[in-house]
PDB file of C-alpha atoms in Angstrom:
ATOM      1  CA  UNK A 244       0.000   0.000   0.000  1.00  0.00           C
ATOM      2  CA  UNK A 245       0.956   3.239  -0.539  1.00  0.00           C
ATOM      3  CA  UNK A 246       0.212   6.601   1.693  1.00  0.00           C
ATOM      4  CA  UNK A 247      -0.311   9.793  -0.066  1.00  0.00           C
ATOM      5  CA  UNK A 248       0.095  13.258   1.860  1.00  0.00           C
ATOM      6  CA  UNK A 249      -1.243  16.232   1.517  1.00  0.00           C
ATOM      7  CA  UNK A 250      -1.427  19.326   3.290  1.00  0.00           C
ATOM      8  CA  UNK A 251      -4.718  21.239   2.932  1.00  0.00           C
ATOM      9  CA  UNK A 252      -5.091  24.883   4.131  1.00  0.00           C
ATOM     10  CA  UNK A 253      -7.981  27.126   2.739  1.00  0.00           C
ATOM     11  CA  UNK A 254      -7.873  24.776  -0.511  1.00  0.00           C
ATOM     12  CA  UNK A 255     -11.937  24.103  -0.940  1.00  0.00           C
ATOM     13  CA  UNK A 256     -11.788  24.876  -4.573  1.00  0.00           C
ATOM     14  CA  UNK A 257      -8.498  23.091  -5.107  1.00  0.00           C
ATOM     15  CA  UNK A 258      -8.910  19.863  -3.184  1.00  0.00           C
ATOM     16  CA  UNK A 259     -12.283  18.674  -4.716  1.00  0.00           C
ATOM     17  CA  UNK A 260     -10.616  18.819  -8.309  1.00  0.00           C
ATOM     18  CA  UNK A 261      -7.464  16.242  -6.452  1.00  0.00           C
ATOM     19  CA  UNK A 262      -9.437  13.880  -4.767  1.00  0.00           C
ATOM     20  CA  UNK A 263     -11.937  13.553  -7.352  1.00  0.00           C
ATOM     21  CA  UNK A 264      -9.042  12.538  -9.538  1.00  0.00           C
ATOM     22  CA  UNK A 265      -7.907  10.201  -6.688  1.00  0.00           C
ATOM     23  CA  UNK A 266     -10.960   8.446  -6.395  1.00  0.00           C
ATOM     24  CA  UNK A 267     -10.937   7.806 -10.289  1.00  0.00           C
ATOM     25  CA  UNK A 268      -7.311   6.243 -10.175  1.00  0.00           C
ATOM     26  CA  UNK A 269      -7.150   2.510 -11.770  1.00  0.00           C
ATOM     27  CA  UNK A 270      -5.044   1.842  -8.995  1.00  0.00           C
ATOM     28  CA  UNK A 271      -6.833   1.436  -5.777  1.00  0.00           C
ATOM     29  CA  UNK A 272      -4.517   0.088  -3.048  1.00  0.00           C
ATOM     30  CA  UNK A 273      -3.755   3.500  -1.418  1.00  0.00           C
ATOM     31  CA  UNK A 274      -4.837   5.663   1.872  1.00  0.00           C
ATOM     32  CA  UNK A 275      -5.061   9.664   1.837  1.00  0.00           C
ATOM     33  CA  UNK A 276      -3.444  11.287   4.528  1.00  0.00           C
ATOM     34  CA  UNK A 277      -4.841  14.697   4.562  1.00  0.00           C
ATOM     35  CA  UNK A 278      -3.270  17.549   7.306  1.00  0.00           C
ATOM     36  CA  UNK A 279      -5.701  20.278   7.534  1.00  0.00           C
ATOM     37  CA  UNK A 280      -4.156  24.131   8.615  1.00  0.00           C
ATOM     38  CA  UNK A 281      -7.107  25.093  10.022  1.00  0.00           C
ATOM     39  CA  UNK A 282      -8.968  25.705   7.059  1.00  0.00           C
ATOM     40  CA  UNK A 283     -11.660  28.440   7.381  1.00  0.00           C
ATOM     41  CA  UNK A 284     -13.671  27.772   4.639  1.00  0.00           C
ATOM     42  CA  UNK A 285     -15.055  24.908   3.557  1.00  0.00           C
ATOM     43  CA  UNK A 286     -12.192  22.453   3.284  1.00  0.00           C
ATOM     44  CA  UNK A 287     -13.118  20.533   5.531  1.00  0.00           C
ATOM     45  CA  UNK A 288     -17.089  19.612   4.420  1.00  0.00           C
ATOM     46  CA  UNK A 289     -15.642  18.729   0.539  1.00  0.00           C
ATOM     47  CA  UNK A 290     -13.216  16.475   2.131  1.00  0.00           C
ATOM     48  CA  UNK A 291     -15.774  14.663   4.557  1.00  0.00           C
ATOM     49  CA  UNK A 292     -17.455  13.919   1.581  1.00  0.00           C
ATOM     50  CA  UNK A 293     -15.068  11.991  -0.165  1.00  0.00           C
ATOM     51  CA  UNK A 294     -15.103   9.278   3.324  1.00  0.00           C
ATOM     52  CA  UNK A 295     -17.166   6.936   1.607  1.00  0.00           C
ATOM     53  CA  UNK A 296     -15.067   7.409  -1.540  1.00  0.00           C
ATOM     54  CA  UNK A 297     -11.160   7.074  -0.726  1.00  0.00           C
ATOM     55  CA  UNK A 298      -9.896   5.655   1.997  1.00  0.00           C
ATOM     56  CA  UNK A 299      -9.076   9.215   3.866  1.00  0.00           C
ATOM     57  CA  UNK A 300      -8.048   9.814   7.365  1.00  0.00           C
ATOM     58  CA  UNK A 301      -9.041  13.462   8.443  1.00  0.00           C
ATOM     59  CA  UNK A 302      -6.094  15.159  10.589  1.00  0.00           C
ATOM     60  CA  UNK A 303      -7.661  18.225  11.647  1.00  0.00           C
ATOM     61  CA  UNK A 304      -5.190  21.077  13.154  1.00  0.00           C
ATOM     62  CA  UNK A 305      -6.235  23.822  15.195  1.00  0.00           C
ATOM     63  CA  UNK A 306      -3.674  26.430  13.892  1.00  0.00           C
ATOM     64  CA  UNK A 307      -1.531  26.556  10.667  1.00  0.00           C
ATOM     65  CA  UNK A 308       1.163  24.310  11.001  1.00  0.00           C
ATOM     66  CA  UNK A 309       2.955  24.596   7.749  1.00  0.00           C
ATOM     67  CA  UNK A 310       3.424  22.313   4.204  1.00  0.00           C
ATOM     68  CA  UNK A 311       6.388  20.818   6.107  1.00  0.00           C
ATOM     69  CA  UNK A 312       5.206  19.948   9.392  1.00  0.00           C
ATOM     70  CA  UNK A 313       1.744  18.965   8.454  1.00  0.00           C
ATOM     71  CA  UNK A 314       3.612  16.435   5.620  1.00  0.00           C
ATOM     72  CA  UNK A 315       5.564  15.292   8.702  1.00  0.00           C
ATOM     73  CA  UNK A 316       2.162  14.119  10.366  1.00  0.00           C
ATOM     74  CA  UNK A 317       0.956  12.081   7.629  1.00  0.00           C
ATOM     75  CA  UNK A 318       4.511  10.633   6.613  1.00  0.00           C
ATOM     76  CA  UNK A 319       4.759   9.299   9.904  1.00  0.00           C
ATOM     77  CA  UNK A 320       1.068   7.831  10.143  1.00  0.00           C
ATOM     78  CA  UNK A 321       1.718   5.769   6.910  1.00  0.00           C
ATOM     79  CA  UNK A 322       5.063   4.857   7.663  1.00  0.00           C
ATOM     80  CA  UNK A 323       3.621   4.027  11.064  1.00  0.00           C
ATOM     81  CA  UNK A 324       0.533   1.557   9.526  1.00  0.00           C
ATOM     82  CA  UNK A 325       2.652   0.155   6.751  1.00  0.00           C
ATOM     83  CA  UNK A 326       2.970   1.687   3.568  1.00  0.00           C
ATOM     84  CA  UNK A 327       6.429   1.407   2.235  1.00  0.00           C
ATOM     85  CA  UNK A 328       5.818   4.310   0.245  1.00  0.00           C
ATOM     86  CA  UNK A 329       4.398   7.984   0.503  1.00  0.00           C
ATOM     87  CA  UNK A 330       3.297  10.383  -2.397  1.00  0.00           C
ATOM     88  CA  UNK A 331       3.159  13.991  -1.155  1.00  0.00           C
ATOM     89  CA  UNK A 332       0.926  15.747  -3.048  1.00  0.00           C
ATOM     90  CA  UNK A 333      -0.068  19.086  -3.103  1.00  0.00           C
ATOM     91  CA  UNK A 334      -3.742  20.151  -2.813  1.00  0.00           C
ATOM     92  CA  UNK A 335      -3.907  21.569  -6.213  1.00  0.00           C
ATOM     93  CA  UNK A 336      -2.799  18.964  -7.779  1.00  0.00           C
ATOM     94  CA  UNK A 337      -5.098  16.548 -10.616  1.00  0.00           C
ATOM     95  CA  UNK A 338      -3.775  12.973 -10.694  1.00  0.00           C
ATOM     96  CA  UNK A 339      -4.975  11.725 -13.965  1.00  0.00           C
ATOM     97  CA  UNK A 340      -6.886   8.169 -13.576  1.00  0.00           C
ATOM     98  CA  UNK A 341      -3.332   5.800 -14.812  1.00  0.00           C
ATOM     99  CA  UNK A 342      -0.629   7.804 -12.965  1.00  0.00           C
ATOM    100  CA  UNK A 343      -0.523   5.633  -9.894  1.00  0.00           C
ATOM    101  CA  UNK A 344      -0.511   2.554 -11.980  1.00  0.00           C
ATOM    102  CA  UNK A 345       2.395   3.249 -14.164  1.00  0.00           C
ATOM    103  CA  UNK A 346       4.001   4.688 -11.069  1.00  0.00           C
ATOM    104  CA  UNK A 347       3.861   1.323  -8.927  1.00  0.00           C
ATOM    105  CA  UNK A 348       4.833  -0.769 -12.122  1.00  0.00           C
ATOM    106  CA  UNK A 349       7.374   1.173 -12.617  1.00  0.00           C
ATOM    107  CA  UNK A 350       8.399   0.785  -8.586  1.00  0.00           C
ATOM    108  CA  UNK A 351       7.951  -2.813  -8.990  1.00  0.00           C
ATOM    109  CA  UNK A 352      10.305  -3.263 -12.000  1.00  0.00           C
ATOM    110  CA  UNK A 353      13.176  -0.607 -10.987  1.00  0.00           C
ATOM    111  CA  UNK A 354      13.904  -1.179  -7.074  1.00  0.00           C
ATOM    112  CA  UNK A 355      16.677   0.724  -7.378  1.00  0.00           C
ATOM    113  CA  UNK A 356      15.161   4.294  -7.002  1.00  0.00           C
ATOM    114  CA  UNK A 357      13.934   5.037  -3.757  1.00  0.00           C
ATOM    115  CA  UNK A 358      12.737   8.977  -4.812  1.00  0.00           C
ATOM    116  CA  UNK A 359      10.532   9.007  -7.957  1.00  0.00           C
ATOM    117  CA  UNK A 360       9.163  12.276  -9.262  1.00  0.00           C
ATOM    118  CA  UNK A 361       5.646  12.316 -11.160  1.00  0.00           C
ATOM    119  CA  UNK A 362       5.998  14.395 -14.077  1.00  0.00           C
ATOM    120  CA  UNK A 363       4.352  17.442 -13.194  1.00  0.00           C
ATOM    121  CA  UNK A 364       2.423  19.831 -16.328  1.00  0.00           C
ATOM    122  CA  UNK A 365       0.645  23.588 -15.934  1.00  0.00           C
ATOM    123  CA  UNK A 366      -2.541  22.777 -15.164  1.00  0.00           C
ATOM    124  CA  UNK A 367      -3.979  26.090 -17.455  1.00  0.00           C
ATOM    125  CA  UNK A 368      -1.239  25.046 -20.033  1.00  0.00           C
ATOM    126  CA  UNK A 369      -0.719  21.378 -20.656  1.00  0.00           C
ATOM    127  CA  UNK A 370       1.735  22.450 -23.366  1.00  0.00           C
ATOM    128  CA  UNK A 371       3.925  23.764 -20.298  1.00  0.00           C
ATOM    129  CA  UNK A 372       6.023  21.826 -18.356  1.00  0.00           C
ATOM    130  CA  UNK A 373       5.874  22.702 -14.133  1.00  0.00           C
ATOM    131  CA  UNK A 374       8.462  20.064 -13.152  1.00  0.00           C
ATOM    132  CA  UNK A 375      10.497  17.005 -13.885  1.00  0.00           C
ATOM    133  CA  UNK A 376      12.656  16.698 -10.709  1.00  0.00           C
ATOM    134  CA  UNK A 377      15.363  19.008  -9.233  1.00  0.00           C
ATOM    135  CA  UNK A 378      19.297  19.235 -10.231  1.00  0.00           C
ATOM    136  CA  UNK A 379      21.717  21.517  -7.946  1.00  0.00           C
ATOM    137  CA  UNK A 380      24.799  23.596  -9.181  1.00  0.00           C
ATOM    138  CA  UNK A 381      28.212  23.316  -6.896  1.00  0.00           C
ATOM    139  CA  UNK A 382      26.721  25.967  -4.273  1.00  0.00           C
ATOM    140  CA  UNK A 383      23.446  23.602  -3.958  1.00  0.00           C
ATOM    141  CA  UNK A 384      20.970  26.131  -5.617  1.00  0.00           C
ATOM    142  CA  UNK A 385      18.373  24.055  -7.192  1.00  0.00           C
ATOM    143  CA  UNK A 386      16.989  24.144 -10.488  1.00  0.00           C
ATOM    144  CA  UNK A 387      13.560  22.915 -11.645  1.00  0.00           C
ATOM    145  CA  UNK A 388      14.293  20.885 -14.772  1.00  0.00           C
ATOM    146  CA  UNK A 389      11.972  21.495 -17.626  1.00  0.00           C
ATOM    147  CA  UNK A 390       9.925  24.366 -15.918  1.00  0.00           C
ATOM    148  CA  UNK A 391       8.128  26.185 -18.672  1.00  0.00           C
ATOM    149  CA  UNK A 392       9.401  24.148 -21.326  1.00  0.00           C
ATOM    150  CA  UNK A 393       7.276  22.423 -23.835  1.00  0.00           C
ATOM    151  CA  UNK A 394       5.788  19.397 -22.977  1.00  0.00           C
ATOM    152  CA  UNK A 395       7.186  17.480 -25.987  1.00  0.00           C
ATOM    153  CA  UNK A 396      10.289  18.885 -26.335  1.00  0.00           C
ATOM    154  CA  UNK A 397      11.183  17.924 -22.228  1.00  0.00           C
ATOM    155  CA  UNK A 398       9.694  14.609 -22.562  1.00  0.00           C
ATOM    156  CA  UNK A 399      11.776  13.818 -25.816  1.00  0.00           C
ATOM    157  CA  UNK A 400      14.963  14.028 -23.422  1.00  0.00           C
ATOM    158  CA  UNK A 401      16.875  12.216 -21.689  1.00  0.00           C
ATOM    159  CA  UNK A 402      16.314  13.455 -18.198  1.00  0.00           C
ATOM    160  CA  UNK A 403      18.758  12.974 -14.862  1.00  0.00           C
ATOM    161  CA  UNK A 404      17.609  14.315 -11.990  1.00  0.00           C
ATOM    162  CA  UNK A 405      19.112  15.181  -8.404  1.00  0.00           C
ATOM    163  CA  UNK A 406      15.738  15.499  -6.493  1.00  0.00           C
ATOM    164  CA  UNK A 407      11.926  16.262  -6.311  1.00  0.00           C
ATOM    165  CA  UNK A 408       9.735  18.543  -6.343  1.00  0.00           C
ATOM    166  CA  UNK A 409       7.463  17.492  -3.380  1.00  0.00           C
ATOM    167  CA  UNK A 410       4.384  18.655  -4.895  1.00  0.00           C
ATOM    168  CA  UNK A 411       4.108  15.247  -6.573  1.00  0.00           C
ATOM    169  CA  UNK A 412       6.772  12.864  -5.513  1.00  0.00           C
ATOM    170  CA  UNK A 413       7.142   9.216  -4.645  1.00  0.00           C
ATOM    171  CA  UNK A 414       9.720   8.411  -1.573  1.00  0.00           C
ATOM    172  CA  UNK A 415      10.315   4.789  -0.195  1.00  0.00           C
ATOM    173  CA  UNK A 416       9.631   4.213   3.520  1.00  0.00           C
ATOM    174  CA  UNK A 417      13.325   3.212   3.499  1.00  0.00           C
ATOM    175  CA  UNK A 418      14.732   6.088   2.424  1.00  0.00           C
ATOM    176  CA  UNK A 419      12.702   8.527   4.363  1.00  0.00           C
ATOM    177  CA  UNK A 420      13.820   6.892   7.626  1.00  0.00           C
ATOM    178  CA  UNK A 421      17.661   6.852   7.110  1.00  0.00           C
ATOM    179  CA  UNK A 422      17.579  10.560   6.444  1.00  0.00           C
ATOM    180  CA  UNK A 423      15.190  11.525   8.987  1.00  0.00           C
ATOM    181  CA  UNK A 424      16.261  14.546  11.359  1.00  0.00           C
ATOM    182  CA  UNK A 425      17.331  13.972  15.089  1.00  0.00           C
ATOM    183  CA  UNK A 426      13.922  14.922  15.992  1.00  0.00           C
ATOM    184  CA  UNK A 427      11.623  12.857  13.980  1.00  0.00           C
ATOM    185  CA  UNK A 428      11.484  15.036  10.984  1.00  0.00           C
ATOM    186  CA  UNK A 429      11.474  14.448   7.529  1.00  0.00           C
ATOM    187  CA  UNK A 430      10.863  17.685   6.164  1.00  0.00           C
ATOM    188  CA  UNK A 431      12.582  19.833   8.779  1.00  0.00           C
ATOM    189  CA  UNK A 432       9.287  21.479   9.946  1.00  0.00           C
ATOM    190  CA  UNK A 433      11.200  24.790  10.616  1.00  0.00           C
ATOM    191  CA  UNK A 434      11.207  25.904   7.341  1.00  0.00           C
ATOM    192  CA  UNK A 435       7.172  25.872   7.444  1.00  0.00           C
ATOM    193  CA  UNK A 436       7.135  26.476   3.906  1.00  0.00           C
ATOM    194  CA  UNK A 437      10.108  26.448   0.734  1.00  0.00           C
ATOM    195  CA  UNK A 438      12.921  24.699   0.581  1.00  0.00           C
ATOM    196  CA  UNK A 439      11.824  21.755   2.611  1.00  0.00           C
ATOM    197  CA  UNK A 440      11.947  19.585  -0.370  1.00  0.00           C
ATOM    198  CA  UNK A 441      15.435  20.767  -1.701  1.00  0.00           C
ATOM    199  CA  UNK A 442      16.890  19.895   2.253  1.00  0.00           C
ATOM    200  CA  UNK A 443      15.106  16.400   2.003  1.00  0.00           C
ATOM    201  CA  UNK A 444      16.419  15.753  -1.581  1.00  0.00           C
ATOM    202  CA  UNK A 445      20.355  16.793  -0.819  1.00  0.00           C
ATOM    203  CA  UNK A 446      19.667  14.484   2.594  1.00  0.00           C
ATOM    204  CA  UNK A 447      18.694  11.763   0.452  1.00  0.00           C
ATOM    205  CA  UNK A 448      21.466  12.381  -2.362  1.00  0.00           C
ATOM    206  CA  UNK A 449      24.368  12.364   0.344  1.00  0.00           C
ATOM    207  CA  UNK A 450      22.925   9.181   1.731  1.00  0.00           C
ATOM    208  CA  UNK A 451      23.113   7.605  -1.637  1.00  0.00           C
ATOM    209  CA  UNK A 452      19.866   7.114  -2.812  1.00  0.00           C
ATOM    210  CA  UNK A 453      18.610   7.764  -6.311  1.00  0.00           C
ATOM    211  CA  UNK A 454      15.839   9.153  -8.182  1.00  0.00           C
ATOM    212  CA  UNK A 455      14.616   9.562 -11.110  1.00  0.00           C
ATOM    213  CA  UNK A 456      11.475  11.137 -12.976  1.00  0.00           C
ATOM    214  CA  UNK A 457       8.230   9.170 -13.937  1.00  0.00           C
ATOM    215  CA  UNK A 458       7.643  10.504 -17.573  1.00  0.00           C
ATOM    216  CA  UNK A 459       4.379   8.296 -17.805  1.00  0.00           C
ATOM    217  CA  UNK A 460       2.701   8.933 -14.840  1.00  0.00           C
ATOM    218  CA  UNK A 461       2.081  12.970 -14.860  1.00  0.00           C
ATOM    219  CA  UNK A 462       0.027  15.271 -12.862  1.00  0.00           C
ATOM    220  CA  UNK A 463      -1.507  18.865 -13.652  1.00  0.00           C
ATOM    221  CA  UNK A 464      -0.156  20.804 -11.440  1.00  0.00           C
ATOM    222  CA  UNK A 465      -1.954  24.722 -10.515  1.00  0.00           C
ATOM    223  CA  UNK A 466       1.399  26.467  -9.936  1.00  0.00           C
ATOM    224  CA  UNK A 467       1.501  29.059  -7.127  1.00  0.00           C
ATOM    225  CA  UNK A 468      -1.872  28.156  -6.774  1.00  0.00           C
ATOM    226  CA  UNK A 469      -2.552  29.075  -3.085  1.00  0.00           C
ATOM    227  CA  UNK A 470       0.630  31.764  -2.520  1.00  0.00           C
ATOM    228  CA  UNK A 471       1.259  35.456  -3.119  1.00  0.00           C
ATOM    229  CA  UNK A 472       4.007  36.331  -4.683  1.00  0.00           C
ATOM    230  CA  UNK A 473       4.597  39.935  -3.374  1.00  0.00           C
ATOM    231  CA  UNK A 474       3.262  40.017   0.336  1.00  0.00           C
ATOM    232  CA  UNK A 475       6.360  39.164   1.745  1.00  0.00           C
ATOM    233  CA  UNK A 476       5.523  35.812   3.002  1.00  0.00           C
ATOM    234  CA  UNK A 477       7.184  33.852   0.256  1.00  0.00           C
ATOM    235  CA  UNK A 478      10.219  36.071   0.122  1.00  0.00           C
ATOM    236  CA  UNK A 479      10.921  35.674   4.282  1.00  0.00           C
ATOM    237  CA  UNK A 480      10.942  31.933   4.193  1.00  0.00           C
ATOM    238  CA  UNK A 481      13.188  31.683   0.922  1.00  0.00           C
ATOM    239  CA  UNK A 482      15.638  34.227   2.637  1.00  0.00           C
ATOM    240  CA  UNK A 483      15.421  32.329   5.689  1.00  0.00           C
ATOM    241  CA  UNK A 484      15.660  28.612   4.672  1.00  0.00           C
ATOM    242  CA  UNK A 485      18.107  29.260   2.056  1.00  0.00           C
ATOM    243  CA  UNK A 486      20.924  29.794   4.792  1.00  0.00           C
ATOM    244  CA  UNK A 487      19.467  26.670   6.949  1.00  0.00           C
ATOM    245  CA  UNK A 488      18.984  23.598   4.382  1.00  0.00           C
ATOM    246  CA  UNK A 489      22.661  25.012   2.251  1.00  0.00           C
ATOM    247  CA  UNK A 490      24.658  24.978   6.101  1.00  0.00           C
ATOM    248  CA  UNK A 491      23.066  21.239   6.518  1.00  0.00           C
ATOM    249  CA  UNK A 492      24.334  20.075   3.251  1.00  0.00           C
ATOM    250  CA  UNK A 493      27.834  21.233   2.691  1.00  0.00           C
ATOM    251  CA  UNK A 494      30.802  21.634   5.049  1.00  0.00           C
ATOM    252  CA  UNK A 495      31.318  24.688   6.719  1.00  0.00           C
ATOM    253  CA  UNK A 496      34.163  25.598   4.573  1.00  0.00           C
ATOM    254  CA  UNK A 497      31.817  25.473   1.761  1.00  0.00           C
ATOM    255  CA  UNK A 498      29.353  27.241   3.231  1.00  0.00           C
ATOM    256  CA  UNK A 499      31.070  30.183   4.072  1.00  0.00           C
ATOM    257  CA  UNK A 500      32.271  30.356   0.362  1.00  0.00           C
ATOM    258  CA  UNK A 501      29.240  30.104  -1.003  1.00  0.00           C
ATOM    259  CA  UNK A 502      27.391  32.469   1.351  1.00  0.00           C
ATOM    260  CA  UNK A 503      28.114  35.578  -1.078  1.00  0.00           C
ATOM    261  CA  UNK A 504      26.546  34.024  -3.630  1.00  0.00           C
ATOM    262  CA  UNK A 505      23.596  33.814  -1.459  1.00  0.00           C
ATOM    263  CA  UNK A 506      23.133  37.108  -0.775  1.00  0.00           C
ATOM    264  CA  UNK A 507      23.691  38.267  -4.202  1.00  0.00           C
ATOM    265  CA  UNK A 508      20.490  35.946  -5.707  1.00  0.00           C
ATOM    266  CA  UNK A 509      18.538  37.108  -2.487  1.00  0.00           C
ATOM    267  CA  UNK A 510      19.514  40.786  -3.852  1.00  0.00           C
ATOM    268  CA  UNK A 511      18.531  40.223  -7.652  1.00  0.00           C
ATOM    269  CA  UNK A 512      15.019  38.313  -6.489  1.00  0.00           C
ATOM    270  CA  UNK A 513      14.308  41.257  -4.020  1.00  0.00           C
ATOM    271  CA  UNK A 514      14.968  43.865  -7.189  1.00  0.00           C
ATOM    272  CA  UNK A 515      12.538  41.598  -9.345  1.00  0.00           C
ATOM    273  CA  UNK A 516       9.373  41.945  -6.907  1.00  0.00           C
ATOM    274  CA  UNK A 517      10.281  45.064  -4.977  1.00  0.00           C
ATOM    275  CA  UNK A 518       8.077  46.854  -2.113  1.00  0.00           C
ATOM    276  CA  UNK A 519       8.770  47.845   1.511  1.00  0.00           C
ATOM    277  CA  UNK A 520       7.167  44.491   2.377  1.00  0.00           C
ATOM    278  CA  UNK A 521       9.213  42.132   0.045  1.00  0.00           C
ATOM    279  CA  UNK A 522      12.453  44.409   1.241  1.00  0.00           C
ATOM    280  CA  UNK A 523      11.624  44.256   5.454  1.00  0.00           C
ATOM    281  CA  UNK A 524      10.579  40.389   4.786  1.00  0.00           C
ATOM    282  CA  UNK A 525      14.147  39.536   2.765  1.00  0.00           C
ATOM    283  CA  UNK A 526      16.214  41.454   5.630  1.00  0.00           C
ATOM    284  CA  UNK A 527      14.563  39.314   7.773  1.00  0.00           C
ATOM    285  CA  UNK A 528      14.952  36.274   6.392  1.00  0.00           C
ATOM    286  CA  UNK A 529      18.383  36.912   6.232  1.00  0.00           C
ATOM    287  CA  UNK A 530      18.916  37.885   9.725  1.00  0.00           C
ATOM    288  CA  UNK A 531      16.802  34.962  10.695  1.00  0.00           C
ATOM    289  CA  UNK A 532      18.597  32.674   8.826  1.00  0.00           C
ATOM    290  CA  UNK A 533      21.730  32.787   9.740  1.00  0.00           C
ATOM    291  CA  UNK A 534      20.897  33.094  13.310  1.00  0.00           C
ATOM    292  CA  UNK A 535      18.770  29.647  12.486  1.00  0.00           C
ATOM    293  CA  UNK A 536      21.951  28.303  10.347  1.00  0.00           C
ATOM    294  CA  UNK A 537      24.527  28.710  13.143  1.00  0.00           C
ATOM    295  CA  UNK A 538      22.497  25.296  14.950  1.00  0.00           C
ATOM    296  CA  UNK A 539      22.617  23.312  11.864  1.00  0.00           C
ATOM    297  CA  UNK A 540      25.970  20.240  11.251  1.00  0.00           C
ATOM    298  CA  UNK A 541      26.695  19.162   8.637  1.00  0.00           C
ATOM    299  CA  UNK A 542      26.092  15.574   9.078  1.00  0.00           C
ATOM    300  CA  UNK A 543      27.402  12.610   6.844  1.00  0.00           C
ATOM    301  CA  UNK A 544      25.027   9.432   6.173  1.00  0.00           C
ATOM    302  CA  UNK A 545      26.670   6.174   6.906  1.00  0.00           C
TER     303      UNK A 545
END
């Protein structure tokens, strides 16, 4: 069996369009984990009535936790009742009815990837490419292959990938648990939001596991569906978590090399969406982050 996660806040008019999706899948030997922020609209009704549908347990929270904790929650419940492996899923995510099918063949055939990403397309352009996986430069900064590309022309490549995009990504039980933080964590649920799935995919990289991209099984993906691109919120925790998953995943003689380079992309971002928010919520970010960084080893995977 195999657990799928996902983290619901304020979504009513995104998750209806995934679990519907879910429910239709040829595939049927799954259980939805769903982590919900304290939704104040009406989340919570459109999910109760997909209980008779999908097998669904409910995990209602009474404040907003954040993507990475609340994926933290179900991860553990479906490690915890069996599944050897868990799809994270975003809310706004459609799951065409064969994607979980080719995905578990696929599993079955190729046990040597323990991270597989579903191919993920615009949802409003299904000419558009969203995702294929993640590859890092030498200073860890992670690009998303085949974002914005046409379909054809990405799917016509050969594609190697470093890590996933968590918005649609297979990991094995396995893996999850040799990587797993001091406390418990998978995604470190500090970063509440950005940059939890780079520090899980340079984890799992360093402890020698691969992955690779499903270019069969797909998923329409509504990018930046439920952010804001210029309050300030996004900006703060990419500042922030920048500093704390690239001190985790390098030595410290590394880091402190890289660290103008840091500051220099934080710069040219800030100039792209500038406003006395975006500028007090990058300054803190940084100030945050490093003060967060300085508690984060470096720690190798045996």
């Amino acid at each position: 069996m195999i657990g799928i996660v996902i983290a619901n806040w304020n979504g009513e008019k995104l998750i209806d369009k995934c679990l519907l999706s879910l429910k239709n899948q040829s595939f049927k030997d799954f259980k939805v984990y769903i982590i919900d922020n304290d939704s104040k609209d009406n989340s919570i009704n459109v999910i109760k009535g997909y209980k008779e549908k999908l097998n669904i347990e409910l995990i209602e929270m009474d404040h907003n936790s954040g993507f990475a904790p609340a994926n933290n929650i179900g991860i553990k419940k479906a490690i915890n009742e069996g599944c050897n492996y868990v799809l994270t899923l975003n809310n706004d995510v459609e799951v065409p009815n064969d994607s979980l099918e080719k995905a578990m063949n696929f599993i079955e055939n190729n046990k040597e990837y323990d991270v597989l990403q579903l191919f993920m397309i615009n949802y409003f352009e299904r000419n558009k490419c969203d995702a294929a996986g993640l590859v890092f430069n030498e200073k860890l900064i992670p690009s998303q292959v085949g974002y914005r590309e046409e379909v054809s022309e990405v799917l016509s490549k050969e594609i190697s990938i470093e890590g996933a995009c968590a918005g649609a990504a297979i990991y094995s039980a396995k893996a999850l648990e040799k990587v797993k933080l001091d406390n418990g964590d998978y995604f470190d649920s500090k970063f509440f939001a950005y940059y939890e799935d780079v520090d899980l995919s340079l984890r799992l990289k360093r402890a020698g596991f691969k992955t690779t991209v499903l270019k069969e099984s797909i998923v329409y993906h509504m990018h930046s569906a439920t952010g804001n691109k210029t309050s300030g919120f996004k900006e703060y925790y990419l500042a922030r978590n920048l500093f704390m998953y690239t001190k985790r995943n390098q030595s410290l003689e590394k880091y402190k090399k890289a660290k103008k380079t840091y500051y220099i992309i934080l710069i040219i971002n800030l100039l792209k969406n500038f406003n006395m928010e975006v500028l007090k919520s990058v300054f803190k970010g940084i100030k945050d982050g490093n003060k967060e960084a300085k508690k984060i080893e470096y720690k190798e995977f045996n």
